[in-house]
Every structure is written in structure tokens, then in C-alpha cells.
Short mmCIF file of C-alpha atoms and ligand atoms in Angstrom, two decimals:
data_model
loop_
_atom_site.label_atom_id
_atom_site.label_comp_id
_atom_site.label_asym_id
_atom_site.label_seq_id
_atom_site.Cartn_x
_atom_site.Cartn_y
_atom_site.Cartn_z
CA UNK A 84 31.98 78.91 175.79
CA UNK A 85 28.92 76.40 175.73
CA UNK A 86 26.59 76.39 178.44
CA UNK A 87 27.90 72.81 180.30
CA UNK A 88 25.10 70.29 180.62
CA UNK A 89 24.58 69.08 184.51
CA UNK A 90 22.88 65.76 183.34
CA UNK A 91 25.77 64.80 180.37
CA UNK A 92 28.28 61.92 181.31
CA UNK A 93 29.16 60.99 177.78
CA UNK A 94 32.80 62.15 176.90
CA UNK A 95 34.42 60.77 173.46
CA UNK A 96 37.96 60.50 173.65
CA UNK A 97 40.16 61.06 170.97
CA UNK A 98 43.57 59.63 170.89
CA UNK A 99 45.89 60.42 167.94
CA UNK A 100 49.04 59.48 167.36
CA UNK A 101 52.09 60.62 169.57
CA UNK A 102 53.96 59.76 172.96
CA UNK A 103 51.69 60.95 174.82
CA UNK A 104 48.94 58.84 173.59
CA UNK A 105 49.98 56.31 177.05
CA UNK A 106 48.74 59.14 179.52
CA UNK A 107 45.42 58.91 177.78
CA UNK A 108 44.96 55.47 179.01
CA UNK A 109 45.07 56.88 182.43
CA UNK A 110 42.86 59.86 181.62
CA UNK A 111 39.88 57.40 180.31
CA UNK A 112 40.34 55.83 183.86
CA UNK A 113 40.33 59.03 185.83
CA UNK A 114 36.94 60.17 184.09
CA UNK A 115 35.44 56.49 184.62
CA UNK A 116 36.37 57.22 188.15
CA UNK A 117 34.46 60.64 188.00
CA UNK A 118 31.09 58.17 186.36
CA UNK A 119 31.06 59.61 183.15
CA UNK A 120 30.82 57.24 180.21
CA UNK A 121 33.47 56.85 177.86
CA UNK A 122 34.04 55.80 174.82
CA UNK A 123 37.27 55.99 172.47
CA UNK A 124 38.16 56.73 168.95
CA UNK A 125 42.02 56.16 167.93
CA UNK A 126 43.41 57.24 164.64
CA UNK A 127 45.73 54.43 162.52
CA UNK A 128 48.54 56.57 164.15
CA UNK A 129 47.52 56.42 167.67
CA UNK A 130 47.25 52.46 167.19
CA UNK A 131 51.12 52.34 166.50
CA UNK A 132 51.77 53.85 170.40
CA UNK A 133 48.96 51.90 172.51
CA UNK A 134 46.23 48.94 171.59
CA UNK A 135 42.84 49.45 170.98
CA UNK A 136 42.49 47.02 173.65
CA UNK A 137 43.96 48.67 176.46
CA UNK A 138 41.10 51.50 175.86
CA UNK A 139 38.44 48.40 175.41
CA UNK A 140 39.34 47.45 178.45
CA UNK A 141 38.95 51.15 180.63
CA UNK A 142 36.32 52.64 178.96
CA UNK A 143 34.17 49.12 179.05
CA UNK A 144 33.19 49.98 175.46
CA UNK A 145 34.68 48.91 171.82
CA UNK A 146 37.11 51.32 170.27
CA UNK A 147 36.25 52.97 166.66
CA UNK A 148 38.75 53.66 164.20
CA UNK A 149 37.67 53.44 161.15
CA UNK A 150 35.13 55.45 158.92
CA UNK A 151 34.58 53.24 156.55
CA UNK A 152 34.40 49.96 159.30
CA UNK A 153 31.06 48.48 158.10
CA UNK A 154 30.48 46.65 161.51
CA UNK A 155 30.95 49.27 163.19
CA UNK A 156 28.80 51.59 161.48
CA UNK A 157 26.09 48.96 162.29
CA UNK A 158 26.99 49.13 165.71
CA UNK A 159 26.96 53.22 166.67
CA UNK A 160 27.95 54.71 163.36
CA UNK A 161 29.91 58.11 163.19
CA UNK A 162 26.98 60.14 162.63
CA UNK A 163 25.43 58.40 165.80
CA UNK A 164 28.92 59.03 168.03
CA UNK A 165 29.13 62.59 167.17
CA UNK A 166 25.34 62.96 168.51
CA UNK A 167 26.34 60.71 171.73
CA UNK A 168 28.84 62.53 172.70
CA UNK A 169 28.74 65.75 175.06
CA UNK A 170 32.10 66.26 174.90
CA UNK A 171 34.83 65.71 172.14
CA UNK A 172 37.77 65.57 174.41
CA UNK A 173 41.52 65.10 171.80
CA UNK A 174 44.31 63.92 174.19
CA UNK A 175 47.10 63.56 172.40
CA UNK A 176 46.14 66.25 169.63
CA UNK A 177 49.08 66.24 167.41
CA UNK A 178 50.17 69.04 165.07
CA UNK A 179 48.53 67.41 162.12
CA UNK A 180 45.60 67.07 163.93
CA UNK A 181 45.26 70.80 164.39
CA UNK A 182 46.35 71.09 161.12
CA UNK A 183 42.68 68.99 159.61
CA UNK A 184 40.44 70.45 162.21
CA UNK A 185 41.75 74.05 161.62
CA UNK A 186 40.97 73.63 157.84
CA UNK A 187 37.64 71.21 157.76
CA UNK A 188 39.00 68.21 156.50
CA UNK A 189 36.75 65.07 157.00
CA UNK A 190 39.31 62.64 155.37
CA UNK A 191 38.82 59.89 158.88
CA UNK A 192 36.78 59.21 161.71
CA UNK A 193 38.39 61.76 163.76
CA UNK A 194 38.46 64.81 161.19
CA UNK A 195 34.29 63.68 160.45
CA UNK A 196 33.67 63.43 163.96
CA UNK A 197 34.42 66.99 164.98
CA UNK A 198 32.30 68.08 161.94
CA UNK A 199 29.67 66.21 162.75
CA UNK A 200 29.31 66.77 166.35
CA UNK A 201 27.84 69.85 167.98
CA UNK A 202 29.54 69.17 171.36
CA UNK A 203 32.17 70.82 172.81
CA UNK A 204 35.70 70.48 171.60
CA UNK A 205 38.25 69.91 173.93
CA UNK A 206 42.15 69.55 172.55
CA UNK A 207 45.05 68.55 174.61
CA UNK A 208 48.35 69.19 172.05
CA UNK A 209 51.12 67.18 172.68
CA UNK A 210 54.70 68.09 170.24
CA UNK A 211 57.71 68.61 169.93
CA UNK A 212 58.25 71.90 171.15
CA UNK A 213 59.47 73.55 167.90
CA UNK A 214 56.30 71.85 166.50
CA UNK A 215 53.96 74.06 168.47
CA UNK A 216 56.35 77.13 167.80
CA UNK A 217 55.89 76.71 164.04
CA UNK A 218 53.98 79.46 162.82
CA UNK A 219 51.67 77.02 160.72
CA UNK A 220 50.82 75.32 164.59
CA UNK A 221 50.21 79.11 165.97
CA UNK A 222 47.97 80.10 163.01
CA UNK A 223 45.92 76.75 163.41
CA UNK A 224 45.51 77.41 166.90
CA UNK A 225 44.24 80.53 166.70
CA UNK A 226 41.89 79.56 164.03
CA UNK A 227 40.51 76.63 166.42
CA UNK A 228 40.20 79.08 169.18
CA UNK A 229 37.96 81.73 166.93
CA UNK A 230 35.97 78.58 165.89
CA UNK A 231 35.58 78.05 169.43
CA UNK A 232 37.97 75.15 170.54
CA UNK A 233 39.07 74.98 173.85
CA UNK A 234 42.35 74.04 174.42
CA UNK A 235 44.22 72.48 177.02
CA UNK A 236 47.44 74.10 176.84
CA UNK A 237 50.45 72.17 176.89
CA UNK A 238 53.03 72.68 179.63
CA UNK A 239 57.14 73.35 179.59
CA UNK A 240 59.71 70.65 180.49
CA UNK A 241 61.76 68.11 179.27
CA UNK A 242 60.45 66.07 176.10
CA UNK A 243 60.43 62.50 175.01
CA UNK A 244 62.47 63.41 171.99
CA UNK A 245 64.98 65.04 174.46
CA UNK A 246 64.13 68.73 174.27
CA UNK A 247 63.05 71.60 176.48
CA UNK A 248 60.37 73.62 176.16
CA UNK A 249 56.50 73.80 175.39
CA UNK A 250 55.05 71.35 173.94
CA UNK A 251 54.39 68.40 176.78
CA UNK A 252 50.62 66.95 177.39
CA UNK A 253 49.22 68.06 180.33
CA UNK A 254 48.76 65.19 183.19
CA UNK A 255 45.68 62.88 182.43
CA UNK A 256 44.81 63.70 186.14
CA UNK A 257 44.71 67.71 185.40
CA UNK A 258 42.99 67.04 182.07
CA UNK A 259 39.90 65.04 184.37
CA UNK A 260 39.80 67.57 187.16
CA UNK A 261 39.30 70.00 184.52
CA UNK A 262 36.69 67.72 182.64
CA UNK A 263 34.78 67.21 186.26
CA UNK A 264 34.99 71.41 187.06
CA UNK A 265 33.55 71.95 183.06
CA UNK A 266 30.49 69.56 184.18
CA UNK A 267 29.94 70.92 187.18
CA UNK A 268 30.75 67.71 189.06
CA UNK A 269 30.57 68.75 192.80
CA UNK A 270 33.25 67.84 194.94
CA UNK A 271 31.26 65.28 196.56
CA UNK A 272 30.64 63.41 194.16
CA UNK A 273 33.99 63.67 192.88
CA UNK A 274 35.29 62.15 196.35
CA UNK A 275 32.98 59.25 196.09
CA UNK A 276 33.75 58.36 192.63
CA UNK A 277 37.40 58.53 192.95
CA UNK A 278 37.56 57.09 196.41
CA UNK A 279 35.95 53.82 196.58
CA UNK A 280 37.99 52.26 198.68
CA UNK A 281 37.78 54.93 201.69
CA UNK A 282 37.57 54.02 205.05
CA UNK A 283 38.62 50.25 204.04
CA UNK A 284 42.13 48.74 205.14
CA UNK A 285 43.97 46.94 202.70
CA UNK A 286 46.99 44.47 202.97
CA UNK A 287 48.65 43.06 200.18
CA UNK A 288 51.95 40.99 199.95
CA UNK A 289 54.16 41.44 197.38
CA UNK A 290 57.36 40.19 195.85
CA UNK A 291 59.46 37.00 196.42
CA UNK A 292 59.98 35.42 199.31
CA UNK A 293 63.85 33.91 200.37
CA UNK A 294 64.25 30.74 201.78
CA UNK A 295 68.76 30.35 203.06
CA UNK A 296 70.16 27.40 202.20
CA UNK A 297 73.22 28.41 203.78
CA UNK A 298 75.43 31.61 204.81
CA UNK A 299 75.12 32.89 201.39
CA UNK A 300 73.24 30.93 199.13
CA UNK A 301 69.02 30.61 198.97
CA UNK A 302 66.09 29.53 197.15
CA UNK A 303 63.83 32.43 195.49
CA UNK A 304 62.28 33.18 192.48
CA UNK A 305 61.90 35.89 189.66
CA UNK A 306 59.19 38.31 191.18
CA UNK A 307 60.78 42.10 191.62
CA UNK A 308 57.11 43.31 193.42
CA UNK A 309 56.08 45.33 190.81
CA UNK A 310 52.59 43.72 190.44
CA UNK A 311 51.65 44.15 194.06
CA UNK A 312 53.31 47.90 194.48
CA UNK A 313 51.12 48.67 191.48
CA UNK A 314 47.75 47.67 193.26
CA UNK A 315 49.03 49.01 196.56
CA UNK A 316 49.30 52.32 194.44
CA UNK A 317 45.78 52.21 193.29
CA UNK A 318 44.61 51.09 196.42
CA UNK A 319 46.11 54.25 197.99
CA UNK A 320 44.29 56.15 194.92
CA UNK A 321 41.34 54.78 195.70
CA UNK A 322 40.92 55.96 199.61
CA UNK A 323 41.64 52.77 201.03
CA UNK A 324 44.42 52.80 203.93
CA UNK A 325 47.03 49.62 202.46
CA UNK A 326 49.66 47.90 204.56
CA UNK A 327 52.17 46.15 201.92
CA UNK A 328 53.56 42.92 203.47
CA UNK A 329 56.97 43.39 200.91
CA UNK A 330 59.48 40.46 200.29
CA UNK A 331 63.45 41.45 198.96
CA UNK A 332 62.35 44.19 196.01
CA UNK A 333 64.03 47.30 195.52
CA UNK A 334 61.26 48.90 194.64
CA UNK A 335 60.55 52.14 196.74
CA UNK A 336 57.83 53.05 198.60
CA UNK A 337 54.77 54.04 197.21
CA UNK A 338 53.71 57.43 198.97
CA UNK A 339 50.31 56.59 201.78
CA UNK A 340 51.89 53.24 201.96
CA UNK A 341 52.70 51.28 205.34
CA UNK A 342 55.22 48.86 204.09
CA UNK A 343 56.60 46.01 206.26
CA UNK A 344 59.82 43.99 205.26
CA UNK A 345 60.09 40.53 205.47
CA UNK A 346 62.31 37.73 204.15
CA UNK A 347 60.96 34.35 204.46
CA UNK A 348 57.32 32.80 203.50
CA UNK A 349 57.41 32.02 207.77
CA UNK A 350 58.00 35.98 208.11
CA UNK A 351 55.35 36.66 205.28
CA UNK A 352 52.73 34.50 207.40
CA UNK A 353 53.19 35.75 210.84
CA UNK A 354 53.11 39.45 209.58
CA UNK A 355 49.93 38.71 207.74
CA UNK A 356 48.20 36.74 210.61
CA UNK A 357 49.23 39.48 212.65
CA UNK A 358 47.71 42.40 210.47
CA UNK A 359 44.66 40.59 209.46
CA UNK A 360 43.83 39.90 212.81
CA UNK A 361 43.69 43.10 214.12
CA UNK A 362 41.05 43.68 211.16
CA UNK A 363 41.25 44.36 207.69
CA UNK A 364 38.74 44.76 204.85
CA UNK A 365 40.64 43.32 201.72
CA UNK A 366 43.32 40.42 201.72
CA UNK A 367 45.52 40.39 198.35
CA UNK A 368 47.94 38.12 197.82
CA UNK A 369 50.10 38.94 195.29
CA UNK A 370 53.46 37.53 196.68
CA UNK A 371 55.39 34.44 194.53
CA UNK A 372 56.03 32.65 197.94
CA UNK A 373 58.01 29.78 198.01
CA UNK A 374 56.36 26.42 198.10
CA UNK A 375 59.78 25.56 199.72
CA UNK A 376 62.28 25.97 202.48
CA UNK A 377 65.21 24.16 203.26
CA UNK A 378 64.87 21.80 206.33
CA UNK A 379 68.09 22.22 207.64
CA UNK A 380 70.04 25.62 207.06
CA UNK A 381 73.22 25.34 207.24
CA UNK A 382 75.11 27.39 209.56
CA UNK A 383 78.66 27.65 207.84
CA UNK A 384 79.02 28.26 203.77
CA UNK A 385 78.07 24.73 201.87
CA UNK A 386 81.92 23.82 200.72
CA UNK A 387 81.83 21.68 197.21
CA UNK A 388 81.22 18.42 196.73
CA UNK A 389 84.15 16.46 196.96
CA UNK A 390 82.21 12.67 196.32
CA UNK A 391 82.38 11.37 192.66
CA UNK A 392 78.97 11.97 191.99
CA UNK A 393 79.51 16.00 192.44
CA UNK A 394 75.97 16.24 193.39
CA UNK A 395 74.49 18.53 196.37
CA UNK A 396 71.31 16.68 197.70
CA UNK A 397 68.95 19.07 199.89
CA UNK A 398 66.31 18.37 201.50
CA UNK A 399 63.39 20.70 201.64
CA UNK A 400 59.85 20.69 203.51
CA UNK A 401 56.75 22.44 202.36
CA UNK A 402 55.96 26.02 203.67
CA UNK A 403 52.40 27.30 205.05
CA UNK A 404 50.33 28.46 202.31
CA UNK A 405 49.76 31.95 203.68
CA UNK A 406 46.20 33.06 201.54
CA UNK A 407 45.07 29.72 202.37
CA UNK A 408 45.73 30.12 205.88
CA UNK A 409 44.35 33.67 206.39
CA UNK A 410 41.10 32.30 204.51
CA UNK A 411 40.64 29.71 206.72
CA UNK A 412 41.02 31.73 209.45
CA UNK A 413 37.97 31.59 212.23
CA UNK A 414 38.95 34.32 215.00
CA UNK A 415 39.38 37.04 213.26
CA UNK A 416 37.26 40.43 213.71
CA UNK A 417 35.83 40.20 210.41
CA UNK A 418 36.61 37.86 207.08
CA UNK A 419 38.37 40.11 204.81
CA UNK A 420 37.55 39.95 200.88
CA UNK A 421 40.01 37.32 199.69
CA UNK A 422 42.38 37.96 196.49
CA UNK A 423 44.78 35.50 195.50
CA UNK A 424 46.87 35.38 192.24
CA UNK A 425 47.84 32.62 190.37
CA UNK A 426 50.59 32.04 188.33
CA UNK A 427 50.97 29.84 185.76
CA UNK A 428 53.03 27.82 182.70
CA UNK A 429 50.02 25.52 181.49
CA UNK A 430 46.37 25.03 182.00
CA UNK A 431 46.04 28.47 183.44
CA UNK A 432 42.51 28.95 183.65
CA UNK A 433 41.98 25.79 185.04
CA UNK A 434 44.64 25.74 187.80
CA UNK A 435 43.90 29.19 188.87
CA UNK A 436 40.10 28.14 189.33
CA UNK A 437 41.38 25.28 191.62
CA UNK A 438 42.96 27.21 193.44
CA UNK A 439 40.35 29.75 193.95
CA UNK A 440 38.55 26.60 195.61
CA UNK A 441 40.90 25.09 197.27
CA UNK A 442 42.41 28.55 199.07
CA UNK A 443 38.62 29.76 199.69
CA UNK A 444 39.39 32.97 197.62
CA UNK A 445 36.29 35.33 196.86
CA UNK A 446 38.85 36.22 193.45
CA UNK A 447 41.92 35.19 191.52
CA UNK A 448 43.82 36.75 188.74
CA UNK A 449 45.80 34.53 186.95
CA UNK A 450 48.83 35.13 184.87
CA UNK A 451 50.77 32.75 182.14
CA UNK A 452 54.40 33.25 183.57
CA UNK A 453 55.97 31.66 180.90
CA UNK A 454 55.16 34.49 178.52
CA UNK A 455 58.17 36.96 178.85
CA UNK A 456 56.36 39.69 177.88
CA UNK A 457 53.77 39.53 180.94
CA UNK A 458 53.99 38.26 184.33
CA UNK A 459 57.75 38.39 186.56
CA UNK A 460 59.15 41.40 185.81
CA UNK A 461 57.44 43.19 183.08
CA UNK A 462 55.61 46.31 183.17
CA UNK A 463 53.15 44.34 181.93
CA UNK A 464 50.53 41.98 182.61
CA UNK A 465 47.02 40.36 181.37
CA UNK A 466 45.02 38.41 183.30
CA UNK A 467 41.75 36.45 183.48
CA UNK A 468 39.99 37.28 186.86
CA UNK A 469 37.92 34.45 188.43
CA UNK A 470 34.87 34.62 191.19
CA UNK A 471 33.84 32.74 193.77
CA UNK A 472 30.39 31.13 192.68
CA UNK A 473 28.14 32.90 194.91
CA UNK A 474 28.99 36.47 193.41
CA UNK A 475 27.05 34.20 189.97
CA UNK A 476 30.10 36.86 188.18
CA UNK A 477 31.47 35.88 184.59
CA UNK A 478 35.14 36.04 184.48
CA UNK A 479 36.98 39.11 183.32
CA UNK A 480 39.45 38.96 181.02
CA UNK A 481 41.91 41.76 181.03
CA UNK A 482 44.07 42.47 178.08
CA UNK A 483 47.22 43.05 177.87
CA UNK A 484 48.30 46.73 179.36
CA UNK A 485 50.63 48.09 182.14
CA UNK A 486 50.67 46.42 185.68
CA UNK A 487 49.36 49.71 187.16
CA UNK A 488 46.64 50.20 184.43
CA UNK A 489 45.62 46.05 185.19
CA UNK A 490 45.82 47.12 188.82
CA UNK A 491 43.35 49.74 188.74
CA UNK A 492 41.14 47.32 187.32
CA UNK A 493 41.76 45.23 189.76
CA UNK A 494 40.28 47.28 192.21
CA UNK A 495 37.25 48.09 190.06
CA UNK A 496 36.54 44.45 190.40
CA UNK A 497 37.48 44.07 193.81
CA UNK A 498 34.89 47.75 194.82
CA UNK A 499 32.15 45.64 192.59
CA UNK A 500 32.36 42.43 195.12
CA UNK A 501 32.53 44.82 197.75
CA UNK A 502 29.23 46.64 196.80
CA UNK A 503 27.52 43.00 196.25
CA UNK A 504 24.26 42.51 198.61
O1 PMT B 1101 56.32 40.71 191.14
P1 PMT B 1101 56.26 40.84 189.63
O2 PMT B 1101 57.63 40.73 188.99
O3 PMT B 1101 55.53 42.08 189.22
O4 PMT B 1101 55.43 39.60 189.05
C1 PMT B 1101 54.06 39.50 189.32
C2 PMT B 1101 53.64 38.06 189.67
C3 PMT B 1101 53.87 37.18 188.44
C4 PMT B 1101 54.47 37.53 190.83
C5 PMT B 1101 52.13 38.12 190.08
O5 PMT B 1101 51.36 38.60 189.00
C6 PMT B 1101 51.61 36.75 190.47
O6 PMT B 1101 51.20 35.93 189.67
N1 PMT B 1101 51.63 36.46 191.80
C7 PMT B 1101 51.27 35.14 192.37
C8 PMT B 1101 52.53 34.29 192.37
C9 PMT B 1101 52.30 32.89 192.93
O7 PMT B 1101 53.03 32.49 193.79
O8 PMT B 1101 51.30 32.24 192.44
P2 PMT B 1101 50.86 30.71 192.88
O9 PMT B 1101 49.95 30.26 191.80
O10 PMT B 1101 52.05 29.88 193.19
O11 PMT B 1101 50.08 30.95 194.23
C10 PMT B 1101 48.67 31.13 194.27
C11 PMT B 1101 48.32 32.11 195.36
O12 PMT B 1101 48.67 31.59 196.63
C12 PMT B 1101 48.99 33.46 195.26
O13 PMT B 1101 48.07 34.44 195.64
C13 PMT B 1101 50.13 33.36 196.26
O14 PMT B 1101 50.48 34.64 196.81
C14 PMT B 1101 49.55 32.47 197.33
N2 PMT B 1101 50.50 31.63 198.04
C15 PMT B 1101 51.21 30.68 197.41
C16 PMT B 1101 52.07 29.87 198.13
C17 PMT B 1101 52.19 30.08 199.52
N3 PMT B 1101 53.01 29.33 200.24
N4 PMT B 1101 51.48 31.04 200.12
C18 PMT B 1101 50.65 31.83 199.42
O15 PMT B 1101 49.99 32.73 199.99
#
């Protein structure tokens, strides 16, 4: 095996086309967290699982594809990649992948690239489990190995297609610990870089809020939580200690997480005033509180309307805005960094930077909730992030991808305000 290099931090990541192709979206992150540099190469395949975006997004840098892509061969050209890298790292490497590399093909980027490069080969296989089996996968193996590939080998368990057996991706975090050990890495620098939230205390709300109109009947909105449990995920991830202010989800805990239940927007505020103000580092409001509450509750079922007009007039009063509140707060042990979200159906941008004014927010992420495809209850979400003026930031748009792959940048940009003078 090559000698590792102490001072290299430039892995190329090479994503072909399979299932497991998601997982490397959360390997790219891992190694960001351990500071190496990262850039990504998908094949036409890969592209048909996960955008090119999504990886534009983690790795910072613009994904190559093609060999043949004349602006990108004036931007860092294959030749130039293979010589930047100081590791060719292949999570998913598919059978056919194998399959070119084992016999010297240089038919796409990806096949040229591991000619042309002199760096260490890394391959994560990911198949069906007959697929490795097959004698033709065991001979290119093999080969790879004598040519001096190192493989990641893939582990037993249920499959995607259904089967049992060998065949399955290791985890992206695995794959990164690995990558770290390979460069030497020490430990403490692998705790900083993955932990850059330690020592801080997050709270986050998350999820609707209830307002009764009655016995049985009240006022909420789509949000199922999923957003906020996401960041309060990463947050955990990231060292920080997070208390999650939750409205009615049913989403279960995430493991480090204090979580504290809570019905109403009135709830929502007086456990937040009563967290922040026993100190916290990092506000984030992610909850969809109602504007709204019902003046007068009834205390018995509404019965129908029995009047000719059939109509059921209620009468509602504004509640607190809780961010706002907390941000305007002036006896607390120390301002936390303020987060707010905003969500949106028209003139996004431009709301959500009104807001960030008007609720004296250091950040917002907005979302367009009238896409269904984003926002309340999707997996996913894309966002434009906003800064106060003082941290002189552009804003950060962040493509489409899943809400705990958003999250995690999130917190990237949330550590980067942190770190500001
Ligand atoms: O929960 P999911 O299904 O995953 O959906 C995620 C989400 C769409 C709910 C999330 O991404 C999101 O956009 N959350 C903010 C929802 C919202 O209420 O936005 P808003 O633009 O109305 O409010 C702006 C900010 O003020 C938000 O940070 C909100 O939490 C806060 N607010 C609003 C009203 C209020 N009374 N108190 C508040 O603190």
C-alpha cells in the first residue's frame, strides 16, 4: 500500500450509478467535516439516483461528468483532476465499474480518471449480492487487488432489491473514519472537525403548534417536525447539547436529544423564554406556529349551525411571535445566535428578508411552501439562507436535497457566524 501523505486533503469522489449512490452524499459531508477538500465526479448513471447539485452543494465545488465537457476542461480538465487528487475514493462502485477498471478501459471520465491518476484507489462496491458472487465480479476483484486497489468491502444484510447477503455499501460514516485513519488524521483533529458545535447549547422548536377551538376541534397547520428533528440531529452530530421545544409530531426522538412537548404557540413561548433564559448559545426557530388562537374556547363540543346562513363565525386574536420575542429579549445571560425560518407562497426572498429585520434574526432560511415537493412534509427541502447585514455575508442558496442533508448545512452556516470576529 502507498505511503499516505500527512499534508494531502484532496479526495475525488466517485459516484456511479446504484442505490447506494444517496449514502455518498453523506460521505462527501463526513470528509468535509474531517477538512479535507472534495470534489465529485458522477457517471451519466449515478445522475439518474442523486443531482449533481446535491454534491455542488457539500463538497462547495462543481461536479464533473463529462470527458468530453469543453467548459469544464477549461475549468480543471481530467488530466488536471487526476493530478489534484490524493485519493480516488469510488462509493458506489458498481459491478460494471469493476468490470472497466479491471480491464483499462478509458471510455468516460471515470474509467480515464483512474488511468490517469497516480493516487490511491479506493472502491466501495455496492450490488446485488449475486452480482458480487458472479465469478466475472470475483475475477475483477482480484485483478484490482493485484493492481493494487484497495477495497472497501461490502457488508451482509438485507438489500434494496429485497435480498440477503453480501453485497451492501458500507456506511458513509465507516467509509470517512477509514479515509481519516489512511491520512493519518489524529483524533484531535478529528474531534474538532466533526464537533463544531461542542460545548454550545442549542434549542430549536419544531413542528405545528394547536390552537382548540372547542372539545375536539382546532386550528393547526401541515408541519409533521421533520425539518427541525433533522437539524436537532445534526446539531447533536455536531457536539452541541440541543433541547427541541416539539409541537404534536409523531416523530421519535432523536438519540442526545432533550425534547419538551408542548401544544399551543402560548406553551411554545413560555418553554422557550424559560430555556433561553437560563442560557443558550443558538436559538432556531423552525416551528410553523400559529399566527392564531381562538379568543374564546369553547368548553362543550360546537353543535351545528342551526341559523339560515349555516355559517360558524369565530373570532380569533393574534398570538406572541415567539423568535421575535426571544430576540428582543434584554435579561437574558447572553443573546443567543438567532435562526428563524420563513415560509412562504410568493415573494419569498423578499418576505423572508423582512422578516429577518423585523424579528432581529442574525439568519433565515426560507422555503416556497407551495411547492409540494419541498417544504411541509417532504423529505425534502431547498432554501435560500439570508444574513443579518453586519456578518457583510452573501446569501446561500441551497439546492434541492434531503431535510437532513439541508440541515447539516445549516449548521455549517450557523458554526461560520459563530466563528465571525
Ligand atoms: O415540519 P416540516 O413538515 O418538516 O416542514 C418544515 C417547515 C416548512 C415547517 C419549515 O421548513 C419552515 O419553514 N418553518 C417556519 C414555518 C413558519 O411558521 O414560518 P413563518 O414565515 O410563518 O414564520 C417566520 C419565523 O417566525 C419562523 O422561524 C417561525 O418559527 C417564527 N414564528 C412565527 C410565528 C410566531 N407566532 N412565532 C414564531 O416564532
Amino acid at each position: 500500500m502507498p505511503q499516505p501523505n500527512l499534508s494531502a486533503r484532496h479526495i475525488l469522489v466517485v459516484v456511479t450509478g446504484g442505490i447506494a449512490a444517496y449514502k455518498s452524499a453523506i460521505l462527501v459531508r463526513r470528509l468535509k467535516d474531517y477538512g479535507f477538500d472534495v470534489r465529485v465526479v458522477m457517471t451519466a448513471s449515478a445522475q439518474q439516483f442523486i443531482t449533481p447539485l446535491t454534491f455542488q452543494a457539500l463538497s462547495g465545488n462543481a461536479v464533473h461528468s463529462d470527458l468530453l465537457d469543453a467548459d469544464a476542461e477549461a475549468g480543471m480538465g481530467h488530466i488536471e483532476l487526476a493530478r489534484w487528487a490524493d485519493m480516488l475514493l469510488v462509493t458506489p462502485a458498481t459491478a460494471n465499474t469493476m468490470a472497466k477498471f479491471a480491464q483499462g478501459l478509458a471510455d468516460d471520465l471515470v474509467s480515464t480518471l483512474y488511468l490517469a491518476t497516480k493516487a490511491p484507489v479506493w472502491l466501495a462496491p455496492a450490488m446485488n449480492q449475486q452480482m458480487w458472487a458472479a465469478k466475472a465480479t470475483q475475477r475483477n476483484l482480484e485483478q484490482l487487488q493485484k493492481d493494487g486497489v484497495h477495497i472497501v468491502m461490502p457488508t451482509a444484510g438485507e438489500q434494496a432489491c429485497g435480498d440477503i447477503g453480501v453485497g451492501r455499501m458500507l456506511e458513509p460514516e465507516q467509509i470517512a473514519e477509514q479515509v481519516a485513519e489512511f491520512f493519518q488524521i489524529s483524533q484531535k483533529e478529528k474531534n474538532y472537525q466533526r464537533k463544531p458545535l461542542a460545548g454550545k447549547h442549542v434549542v430549536i422548536t419544531a413542528g405545528p403548534t394547536r390552537e382548540a377551538i372547542d372539545p375536539v376541534r382546532y386550528l393547526s397547520n401541515h408541519s409533521t417536525g421533520k425539518m427541525g428533528f433533522a437539524i436537532a440531529t445534526a446539531c447533536v452530530q455536531a457536539g452541541a447539547k440541543v433541547s427541541l421545544i416539539a409541537g404534536p409530531v409523531s416523530l421519535p426522538t432523536p438519540d442526545g436529544v432533550e425534547r419538551i412537548n408542548v401544544l399551543t404557540a402560548l406553551e411554545m413561548l413560555d418553554a422557550s423564554e424559560k430555556m433561553v433564559k437560563k442560557g443558550c448559545d443558538v436559538f432556531i426557530a423552525t416551528a410553523a406556529v400559529a399566527d392564531y388562537r381562538i379568543l374564546n374556547v369553547a368548553n362543550q363540543k360546537i353543535k351545528k349551525s342551526v341559523d339560515a346562513e349555516k355559517a360558524l363565525n369565530l373570532q380569533l386574536t393574534e398570538n406572541p411571535d415567539i423568535v421575535a420575542t426571544i430576540a428582543h429579549l434584554t435579561d437574558l445571560p447572553k443573546r443567543p445566535l438567532m435562526v428563524g425560518f420563513a415560509a412562504e407562497t410568493q415573494n419569498v426572498e423578499q418576505y423572508a428578508q423582512q422578516k429577518l429585520i423585523s424579528k432581529k434574526l442574525d439568519m433565515i432560511a426560507c422555503n416556497d411552501v407551495s411547492r409540494s415537493d419541498i417544504g411541509f412534509a417532504s423529505d425534502d427541502n431547498a432554501m435560500t439562507v439570508f444574513f443579518a447585514e453586519k456578518y457583510q455575508q452573501q446569501p446561500k442558496h441551497l439546492d434541492k436535497a434531503s431535510k437532513h442533508i439541508i440541515a447539516g448545512l445549516l449548521i455549517d452556516a450557523i458554526v461560520g457566524l459563530m466563528n465571525e470576529p
